[in-house]
Short mmCIF file of C-alpha atoms in Angstrom, two decimals:
data_model
loop_
_atom_site.label_atom_id
_atom_site.label_comp_id
_atom_site.label_asym_id
_atom_site.label_seq_id
_atom_site.Cartn_x
_atom_site.Cartn_y
_atom_site.Cartn_z
CA MET G 1 1.64 -25.29 0.28
CA PRO G 2 1.70 -21.14 -0.28
CA SER G 3 1.23 -19.58 -2.78
CA LEU G 4 2.81 -16.58 -2.52
CA HIS G 5 7.25 -16.22 -0.82
CA ILE G 6 7.47 -12.55 0.61
CA ALA G 7 11.27 -12.14 0.98
CA VAL G 8 12.08 -9.27 3.34
CA ILE G 9 15.88 -8.10 3.12
CA GLY G 10 17.33 -6.22 6.59
CA GLY G 11 15.46 -7.20 10.16
CA GLY G 12 15.26 -3.91 11.01
CA ALA G 13 12.40 -1.92 12.48
CA ALA G 14 10.81 -1.62 9.38
CA GLY G 15 11.88 -4.87 8.02
CA PHE G 16 9.68 -6.47 10.98
CA PHE G 17 7.06 -4.28 10.65
CA GLY G 18 6.34 -4.91 6.49
CA ALA G 19 7.39 -8.34 7.40
CA ILE G 20 4.29 -8.64 10.38
CA THR G 21 1.93 -6.60 8.51
CA ALA G 22 2.47 -8.50 5.08
CA ALA G 23 1.55 -11.76 7.55
CA GLU G 24 -1.61 -10.62 8.96
CA THR G 25 -2.89 -8.61 5.98
CA PHE G 26 -2.10 -11.93 3.61
CA PRO G 27 -1.95 -15.00 5.74
CA LYS G 28 -1.53 -17.88 3.50
CA ALA G 29 2.20 -15.68 2.02
CA ARG G 30 5.61 -17.48 3.04
CA VAL G 31 7.07 -14.69 4.68
CA THR G 32 10.64 -14.52 5.10
CA ILE G 33 13.31 -12.14 6.77
CA TYR G 34 16.57 -12.03 5.44
CA GLU G 35 19.60 -10.74 8.25
CA LYS G 36 23.15 -10.32 7.01
CA ASN G 37 23.85 -9.81 11.31
CA ARG G 38 24.07 -12.24 13.54
CA THR G 39 21.43 -10.59 16.03
CA VAL G 40 18.39 -8.53 14.43
CA LEU G 41 16.97 -5.16 15.77
CA ASN G 42 20.09 -4.06 16.81
CA LYS G 43 18.87 0.35 15.20
CA VAL G 44 15.99 -0.65 17.89
CA ARG G 45 18.54 -2.22 20.60
CA VAL G 46 21.07 0.93 21.13
CA SER G 47 18.39 3.71 20.16
CA GLY G 48 17.61 6.63 23.36
CA GLY G 49 20.55 4.34 24.96
CA GLY G 50 18.97 1.56 25.94
CA ARG G 51 14.93 1.85 25.28
CA CYS G 52 14.32 2.40 22.03
CA ASN G 53 12.85 6.36 21.05
CA VAL G 54 9.45 4.51 19.48
CA THR G 55 7.87 7.46 18.23
CA HIS G 56 6.75 11.47 19.34
CA ALA G 57 3.57 12.35 21.12
CA CYS G 58 2.67 14.55 17.81
CA PHE G 59 -0.38 13.58 16.93
CA ASP G 60 -2.01 16.83 14.17
CA ASN G 61 0.52 14.82 11.23
CA ARG G 62 0.29 18.61 9.68
CA LEU G 63 3.13 18.81 12.35
CA LEU G 64 3.90 15.51 12.46
CA ILE G 65 6.54 16.20 9.35
CA LYS G 66 7.94 19.46 9.83
CA HIS G 67 10.38 17.20 12.10
CA TYR G 68 11.20 15.53 8.24
CA PRO G 69 14.44 17.48 6.30
CA ARG G 70 13.15 15.90 3.67
CA GLY G 71 10.41 13.38 2.75
CA GLU G 72 7.78 15.77 4.05
CA ARG G 73 4.65 15.64 1.44
CA TRP G 74 5.83 12.38 0.53
CA LEU G 75 5.01 11.10 3.74
CA ARG G 76 2.31 12.84 4.85
CA PRO G 77 -0.76 10.94 3.13
CA LEU G 78 1.26 7.88 3.70
CA LEU G 79 0.73 9.21 7.84
CA ASN G 80 -2.41 9.01 7.33
CA GLU G 81 -2.71 4.89 7.66
CA PHE G 82 -0.27 4.14 9.49
CA ASP G 83 0.49 7.91 11.95
CA ALA G 84 1.95 8.06 15.31
CA ALA G 85 -1.62 7.20 17.47
CA ALA G 86 -2.00 4.20 15.12
CA THR G 87 1.34 3.17 16.73
CA VAL G 88 0.85 3.84 19.95
CA ARG G 89 -2.64 1.74 19.30
CA TRP G 90 -0.63 -0.83 17.51
CA PHE G 91 1.69 -1.55 20.54
CA GLU G 92 -0.94 -1.56 23.82
CA GLN G 93 -2.38 -4.13 22.27
CA HIS G 94 -0.08 -6.04 22.18
CA SER G 95 0.61 -5.32 25.81
CA VAL G 96 3.78 -2.98 25.11
CA ARG G 97 2.44 0.94 27.12
CA LEU G 98 4.41 3.26 25.94
CA LYS G 99 4.29 6.70 28.45
CA THR G 100 5.48 10.45 27.11
CA GLU G 101 8.18 12.32 28.12
CA ALA G 102 7.60 16.36 29.03
CA ASP G 103 10.55 17.13 25.29
CA GLY G 104 7.15 14.58 23.31
CA ARG G 105 9.57 11.97 22.81
CA MET G 106 7.27 8.04 23.52
CA PHE G 107 9.49 4.68 25.41
CA PRO G 108 8.02 1.89 26.56
CA GLU G 109 7.33 2.11 30.53
CA SER G 110 9.73 -0.96 30.97
CA ASN G 111 12.38 1.84 29.89
CA SER G 112 13.82 -1.05 27.65
CA SER G 113 14.08 -1.47 24.06
CA GLU G 114 14.19 -4.95 25.08
CA THR G 115 10.22 -4.98 24.83
CA ILE G 116 10.19 -3.01 22.22
CA ILE G 117 11.96 -6.44 20.62
CA THR G 118 9.98 -9.59 22.30
CA CYS G 119 7.09 -7.74 21.04
CA LEU G 120 7.52 -7.47 17.70
CA GLU G 121 9.63 -10.55 17.15
CA ARG G 122 6.76 -12.88 19.34
CA THR G 123 4.27 -11.05 16.69
CA ALA G 124 5.85 -12.80 13.88
CA ARG G 125 6.79 -15.73 15.72
CA GLN G 126 3.30 -15.98 16.08
CA LEU G 127 2.06 -15.48 13.03
CA GLY G 128 4.74 -17.68 11.43
CA VAL G 129 6.83 -15.38 9.90
CA GLU G 130 10.47 -16.62 9.27
CA VAL G 131 13.99 -15.13 10.43
CA ARG G 132 17.52 -16.51 9.60
CA THR G 133 20.34 -14.49 10.35
CA SER G 134 23.65 -14.23 9.09
CA CYS G 135 21.67 -14.41 6.47
CA GLY G 136 22.73 -11.36 4.49
CA VAL G 137 21.54 -11.30 0.38
CA ALA G 138 24.71 -10.89 -1.52
CA ARG G 139 22.64 -10.67 -5.60
CA LEU G 140 18.99 -9.24 -6.21
CA GLU G 141 17.79 -10.63 -9.75
CA PRO G 142 14.53 -10.41 -11.73
CA ASN G 143 13.12 -13.99 -12.52
CA ALA G 144 11.94 -14.81 -15.18
CA PRO G 145 11.67 -11.06 -17.59
CA ASP G 146 9.44 -11.34 -21.00
CA ASN G 147 12.53 -11.00 -22.96
CA VAL G 148 13.08 -7.80 -21.43
CA MET G 149 16.12 -9.01 -19.59
CA SER G 150 17.73 -12.60 -19.48
CA PRO G 151 17.38 -14.94 -16.00
CA GLU G 152 20.87 -14.46 -15.43
CA SER G 153 21.03 -9.82 -15.57
CA PRO G 154 22.08 -8.70 -12.23
CA LEU G 155 19.48 -4.98 -11.69
CA SER G 156 21.39 -2.88 -12.47
CA PRO G 157 21.75 1.07 -12.79
CA GLU G 158 20.42 1.45 -16.50
CA SER G 159 17.97 -0.96 -15.84
CA LEU G 160 17.26 1.11 -13.49
CA SER G 161 16.97 3.83 -15.06
CA SER G 162 15.43 2.93 -17.22
CA PRO G 163 10.98 3.90 -18.16
CA GLU G 164 10.76 0.56 -19.48
CA VAL G 165 8.70 -1.36 -17.07
CA HIS G 166 10.04 -5.10 -16.57
CA THR G 167 7.86 -6.70 -16.31
CA GLN G 168 9.11 -10.61 -14.36
CA THR G 169 7.05 -13.35 -12.06
CA GLY G 170 9.69 -12.26 -9.28
CA TRP G 171 12.79 -12.58 -7.56
CA ARG G 172 16.22 -14.85 -7.47
CA LEU G 173 17.85 -13.41 -4.57
CA HIS G 174 21.62 -14.90 -4.24
CA LEU G 175 22.23 -15.02 -0.14
CA LEU G 176 26.07 -15.24 1.17
CA THR G 177 25.90 -18.06 2.75
CA GLY G 178 25.56 -19.67 -1.42
CA GLU G 179 21.98 -20.58 -1.82
CA THR G 180 19.62 -18.47 -4.26
CA VAL G 181 16.17 -18.80 -3.04
CA THR G 182 12.99 -18.18 -4.31
CA ALA G 183 10.15 -15.21 -3.88
CA ASP G 184 7.78 -13.81 -5.83
CA ARG G 185 7.63 -9.75 -3.63
CA VAL G 186 11.05 -8.44 -2.23
CA LEU G 187 10.89 -5.79 0.91
CA LEU G 188 14.26 -4.56 1.65
CA ALA G 189 14.76 -2.49 4.48
CA THR G 190 18.35 -2.32 4.41
CA GLY G 191 18.36 0.64 6.89
CA GLY G 192 20.33 3.45 6.21
CA ASN G 193 24.26 2.50 5.98
CA PRO G 194 26.14 5.17 3.59
CA GLN G 195 29.03 2.99 2.76
CA ARG G 196 28.90 0.99 -0.73
CA THR G 197 27.60 -3.10 1.08
CA GLY G 198 24.35 -0.59 1.89
CA TYR G 199 22.84 -0.74 -1.80
CA ALA G 200 25.52 -3.30 -2.82
CA TRP G 201 23.11 -4.53 -5.97
CA LEU G 202 22.40 -0.37 -7.20
CA PRO G 203 23.99 2.27 -8.13
CA PRO G 204 25.74 4.59 -5.44
CA ALA G 205 26.13 8.19 -7.48
CA LEU G 206 23.11 10.78 -8.05
CA ASP G 207 23.39 9.88 -11.02
CA THR G 208 20.26 7.15 -11.23
CA ASP G 209 17.01 7.75 -11.18
CA GLY G 210 16.46 5.27 -8.43
CA LEU G 211 19.21 6.46 -5.58
CA VAL G 212 19.41 10.03 -3.47
CA SER G 213 23.41 9.71 -2.82
CA PRO G 214 22.98 8.84 1.01
CA VAL G 215 25.60 10.86 3.63
CA PRO G 216 25.27 11.49 7.18
CA SER G 217 22.68 12.78 8.98
CA LEU G 218 22.03 12.86 12.84
CA PHE G 219 24.75 13.08 14.26
CA THR G 220 28.01 15.34 16.96
CA LEU G 221 30.81 18.41 16.08
CA ASN G 222 34.48 17.94 16.41
CA VAL G 223 35.70 20.80 16.96
CA PRO G 224 39.11 19.53 18.22
CA ASP G 225 40.46 23.44 19.44
CA SER G 226 37.85 24.60 21.21
CA PRO G 227 38.43 26.26 24.66
CA LEU G 228 36.09 24.50 25.38
CA LEU G 229 35.93 21.34 26.21
CA PRO G 230 37.17 20.86 29.44
CA LEU G 231 33.92 21.94 30.58
CA ALA G 232 33.28 18.98 28.68
CA GLY G 233 29.44 17.49 30.43
CA VAL G 234 27.98 21.78 30.36
CA ALA G 235 24.37 22.31 28.72
CA VAL G 236 22.93 25.17 27.18
CA THR G 237 18.98 24.80 27.53
CA ASP G 238 18.54 27.24 24.75
CA ALA G 239 20.97 28.78 22.33
CA ALA G 240 21.13 29.34 17.85
CA VAL G 241 23.09 27.22 16.44
CA SER G 242 24.17 27.76 11.92
CA VAL G 243 26.91 27.42 9.35
CA ALA G 244 29.12 30.63 8.75
CA GLY G 245 27.86 31.99 5.60
CA SER G 246 24.41 30.22 5.69
CA LYS G 247 20.69 31.05 6.51
CA GLN G 248 20.31 27.47 8.64
CA VAL G 249 19.61 28.09 11.96
CA GLN G 250 18.38 25.82 14.37
CA ARG G 251 17.29 26.45 18.50
CA GLY G 252 17.91 24.59 21.13
CA PRO G 253 19.85 22.93 24.16
CA VAL G 254 23.77 22.17 23.84
CA LEU G 255 25.56 20.37 25.49
CA LEU G 256 29.29 20.85 25.32
CA THR G 257 31.23 17.61 24.82
CA HIS G 258 35.22 16.72 25.06
CA TRP G 259 35.75 16.98 21.68
CA GLY G 260 32.90 19.59 20.93
CA PHE G 261 29.39 20.36 20.50
CA SER G 262 26.53 17.58 20.43
CA GLY G 263 22.89 18.10 21.89
CA PRO G 264 19.59 18.65 19.81
CA ALA G 265 20.25 21.99 18.86
CA ILE G 266 22.86 20.63 16.62
CA LEU G 267 22.01 17.76 15.75
CA ARG G 268 19.65 19.04 14.36
CA LEU G 269 20.71 21.11 12.36
CA SER G 270 23.36 18.88 11.32
CA ALA G 271 20.62 16.99 9.93
CA TRP G 272 18.55 19.98 7.47
CA ALA G 273 22.19 20.97 6.60
CA ALA G 274 23.18 17.45 6.00
CA ARG G 275 24.15 17.66 2.22
CA ASP G 276 25.66 21.46 2.46
CA LEU G 277 27.74 19.73 5.32
CA ALA G 278 28.80 16.45 3.26
CA ASP G 279 30.06 18.47 0.60
CA LEU G 280 32.06 21.09 2.66
CA ASN G 281 33.79 17.42 4.26
CA TYR G 282 32.39 18.87 7.14
CA ARG G 283 35.23 21.28 7.82
CA PHE G 284 33.95 24.71 8.22
CA MET G 285 32.37 26.95 10.82
CA LEU G 286 30.02 27.12 13.23
CA ARG G 287 28.83 29.67 15.09
CA ILE G 288 26.88 29.25 18.65
CA ARG G 289 24.65 32.11 20.03
CA TRP G 290 24.57 31.94 22.93
CA VAL G 291 22.02 34.35 24.30
CA PRO G 292 18.79 33.54 21.52
CA THR G 293 15.97 35.32 22.88
CA LEU G 294 17.97 38.79 22.41
CA ASN G 295 19.85 40.83 19.40
CA ASP G 296 22.69 42.76 20.31
CA GLU G 297 21.53 45.89 20.84
CA GLN G 298 19.47 44.15 23.65
CA ALA G 299 21.97 41.68 24.51
CA ARG G 300 24.81 44.58 24.92
CA ASN G 301 22.00 47.37 27.12
CA ALA G 302 20.91 44.05 29.28
CA LEU G 303 24.68 43.56 30.15
CA GLN G 304 24.99 47.44 30.66
CA THR G 305 21.87 47.33 32.77
CA PHE G 306 23.96 44.97 34.53
CA ARG G 307 27.11 46.54 34.42
CA LEU G 308 25.45 49.61 36.23
CA GLY G 309 23.63 47.91 38.94
CA ASN G 310 26.38 45.60 39.42
CA GLY G 311 29.89 46.95 39.80
CA LYS G 312 31.50 45.23 43.37
CA LYS G 313 30.31 41.76 41.85
CA GLN G 314 32.86 40.21 40.43
CA VAL G 315 32.27 39.19 36.34
CA THR G 316 33.57 35.56 37.31
CA SER G 317 30.28 34.65 39.24
CA GLN G 318 27.76 37.29 38.65
CA ASN G 319 26.48 37.42 34.52
CA PRO G 320 22.76 38.25 34.23
CA PHE G 321 21.55 35.73 31.30
CA GLY G 322 21.06 33.19 33.03
CA LEU G 323 24.10 30.43 31.81
CA PRO G 324 26.49 27.75 33.82
CA ALA G 325 27.94 29.32 36.08
CA ARG G 326 31.93 27.17 34.28
CA LEU G 327 30.68 28.02 31.30
CA TRP G 328 30.13 32.71 32.53
CA GLU G 329 33.65 32.43 33.83
CA ALA G 330 34.79 30.19 30.82
CA PHE G 331 33.28 33.59 28.61
CA ALA G 332 34.50 36.31 31.28
CA LEU G 333 38.19 35.00 31.23
CA ASN G 334 38.72 34.29 27.62
CA ALA G 335 37.61 37.96 27.40
CA GLY G 336 40.64 39.24 28.91
CA ALA G 337 38.41 39.43 32.91
CA ALA G 338 41.31 39.16 35.96
CA PRO G 339 39.86 37.08 37.47
CA GLY G 340 38.19 38.17 41.31
CA GLN G 341 37.42 41.29 39.29
CA ARG G 342 34.87 43.68 39.97
CA TRP G 343 31.72 44.97 37.47
CA ALA G 344 32.82 48.38 37.48
CA ASP G 345 36.05 47.91 36.94
CA LEU G 346 35.88 45.44 33.92
CA PRO G 347 37.76 47.11 30.48
CA ALA G 348 35.44 48.21 28.01
CA LYS G 349 37.46 46.53 25.58
CA ALA G 350 37.32 43.50 27.73
CA GLN G 351 33.22 44.09 27.85
CA ASN G 352 32.94 43.60 23.63
CA LYS G 353 34.64 40.37 23.41
CA LEU G 354 32.17 39.65 26.21
CA LEU G 355 29.17 40.16 24.51
CA ASP G 356 30.64 38.88 21.45
CA THR G 357 31.37 35.70 22.46
CA LEU G 358 27.76 35.82 24.18
CA THR G 359 26.42 36.83 20.33
CA ASN G 360 28.53 35.08 17.59
CA ASN G 361 30.41 32.29 19.22
CA GLN G 362 32.52 30.51 16.68
CA PHE G 363 34.70 27.72 16.06
CA GLN G 364 36.81 25.34 13.22
CA VAL G 365 34.28 22.46 13.10
CA SER G 366 36.68 19.60 11.68
CA GLY G 367 34.47 16.33 11.61
CA LYS G 368 31.91 14.77 12.79
CA THR G 369 31.32 12.19 15.42
CA THR G 370 28.06 9.34 15.52
CA PHE G 371 25.41 10.28 17.95
CA LYS G 372 25.14 7.55 20.45
CA GLU G 373 25.50 5.05 17.76
CA GLU G 374 22.34 6.27 16.12
CA PHE G 375 23.52 6.92 11.84
CA VAL G 376 21.08 7.72 10.24
CA THR G 377 21.47 8.68 6.59
CA CYS G 378 20.87 11.34 4.37
CA GLY G 379 19.83 9.76 0.45
CA GLY G 380 18.60 6.38 -0.67
CA ILE G 381 16.03 6.09 -2.88
CA ALA G 382 14.58 7.84 -5.20
CA LEU G 383 12.05 8.83 -4.00
CA GLY G 384 10.12 9.26 -7.43
CA SER G 385 11.27 5.72 -8.70
CA LEU G 386 8.24 4.21 -5.87
CA ASP G 387 4.29 4.65 -6.40
CA PRO G 388 3.57 6.70 -3.41
CA ARG G 389 0.41 4.16 -2.29
CA THR G 390 2.42 1.14 -2.54
CA LEU G 391 5.34 2.22 -1.95
CA GLU G 392 6.73 -0.27 -5.43
CA SER G 393 9.23 -0.11 -7.99
CA GLN G 394 7.85 2.12 -10.87
CA GLN G 395 10.42 0.62 -13.28
CA HIS G 396 10.29 -2.83 -11.27
CA PRO G 397 6.78 -4.63 -10.08
CA GLY G 398 7.14 -6.70 -6.80
CA LEU G 399 9.73 -4.24 -5.54
CA PHE G 400 8.82 -2.61 -2.77
CA PHE G 401 10.85 -0.39 -0.35
CA ALA G 402 10.59 0.60 3.68
CA GLY G 403 12.44 2.10 6.17
CA GLU G 404 15.73 4.53 6.27
CA VAL G 405 16.69 2.88 2.71
CA LEU G 406 14.43 6.19 0.99
CA ASP G 407 14.98 9.51 0.83
CA VAL G 408 13.32 10.17 4.29
CA ASP G 409 14.60 11.32 7.02
CA GLY G 410 13.91 13.37 10.60
CA ILE G 411 15.65 14.41 13.22
CA THR G 412 15.52 12.85 16.92
CA GLY G 413 13.20 12.52 19.05
CA GLY G 414 11.44 9.13 17.91
CA PHE G 415 10.66 10.34 14.32
CA ASN G 416 12.84 7.93 12.59
CA PHE G 417 11.40 4.95 13.81
CA GLN G 418 7.94 6.95 13.54
CA ASN G 419 9.46 6.75 9.60
CA ALA G 420 10.14 2.85 9.80
CA TRP G 421 6.61 1.66 11.32
CA THR G 422 3.88 3.59 9.17
CA THR G 423 6.94 2.95 5.63
CA GLY G 424 6.85 -0.62 6.52
CA PHE G 425 3.00 -0.33 6.76
CA VAL G 426 2.17 1.14 4.21
CA ALA G 427 4.58 -1.51 1.71
CA GLY G 428 3.93 -4.49 3.82
CA LYS G 429 -0.67 -3.96 3.36
CA ASN G 430 0.38 -3.66 0.27
CA LEU G 431 3.44 -7.19 -1.23
CA GLY G 432 0.56 -9.37 -1.87
CA ASN G 433 -1.44 -7.68 -4.38
#
């Protein structure tokens, strides 16, 4: 009969990797995953359009951490234990080869997330990890503390923020099924859902040392009054996007959608400015510079030079900046160019408005939309409340954390899954100590 029971709350990427690592490190332990949904690894299933963006081909950890708006310095030493290169090796050792795309994202060669799911489930099963689905945890209680807290006292805001260390001989998990189970160690890997149910046992406010109030990250922008909505599907390969009045600027591809804007540049802006945008209730002025390689004077000169050399050509069909044809036509018409009008006949007022559109296009944002069902959160368990070497709570021995439940989040491109593999590995190898 195993002497140690390790309970993992959450059957996502971090939970599975933590459970697998714990079972490999402590083969005599009994490891159980408790998942509230009917299926496990649901975010793995939908990520990357159903292909699963496992990690990113950035094998210099000094560069890798630059892709995390929150948790950069904290994550750096953990990557020394399990980084992107280790992720690639681990999956290859478990018969899953990864491929690298032009932008650095890494996917299974099968182009199917089911390959990753099958690998994790098979490995867990081979190691004897029990997986219980439709089995959420309603309450978590320290078991038999040394006269610090009664066995009936749940983890509370006061206990979480107290500097006093609570010693206990384990934990009691009250399941939504009505059962109560005991565990010697607990790994909390419930993901980053910012609704209170994701942290039901923790205070959802900023006034505790244990939780940084969670808000969404990685989302697209709703611009219902945008004149560009009819151009949904048009993509610009390089643009600079920013929040008016802010120094935060992101560059990269921008995609026009039927609700507003998406694409890597927009997603990066939503990640780096996540908390500021939440404070603004996602209502703000978005600025887009469609010619980010040129300053205002250079753009003006380029426009004037093109005009002088192409006077007989139509404004709506000829542009000097390589922008998509449909987008350029919309810019020209909105600036005041008449259909069929030649460059030589374009009024100065229309040319100035066209220049302003190219260098300082502004849109009123009135909300956000989740990106491809992939929900990422800014906020979560405060990193300062954990032992940075083991990911164990400093106030509650035996309680560990991994994955998106932590106040760590990356931009799109496989960085959030890398956080899951890294923290799952580190927590998992320390769960039995």
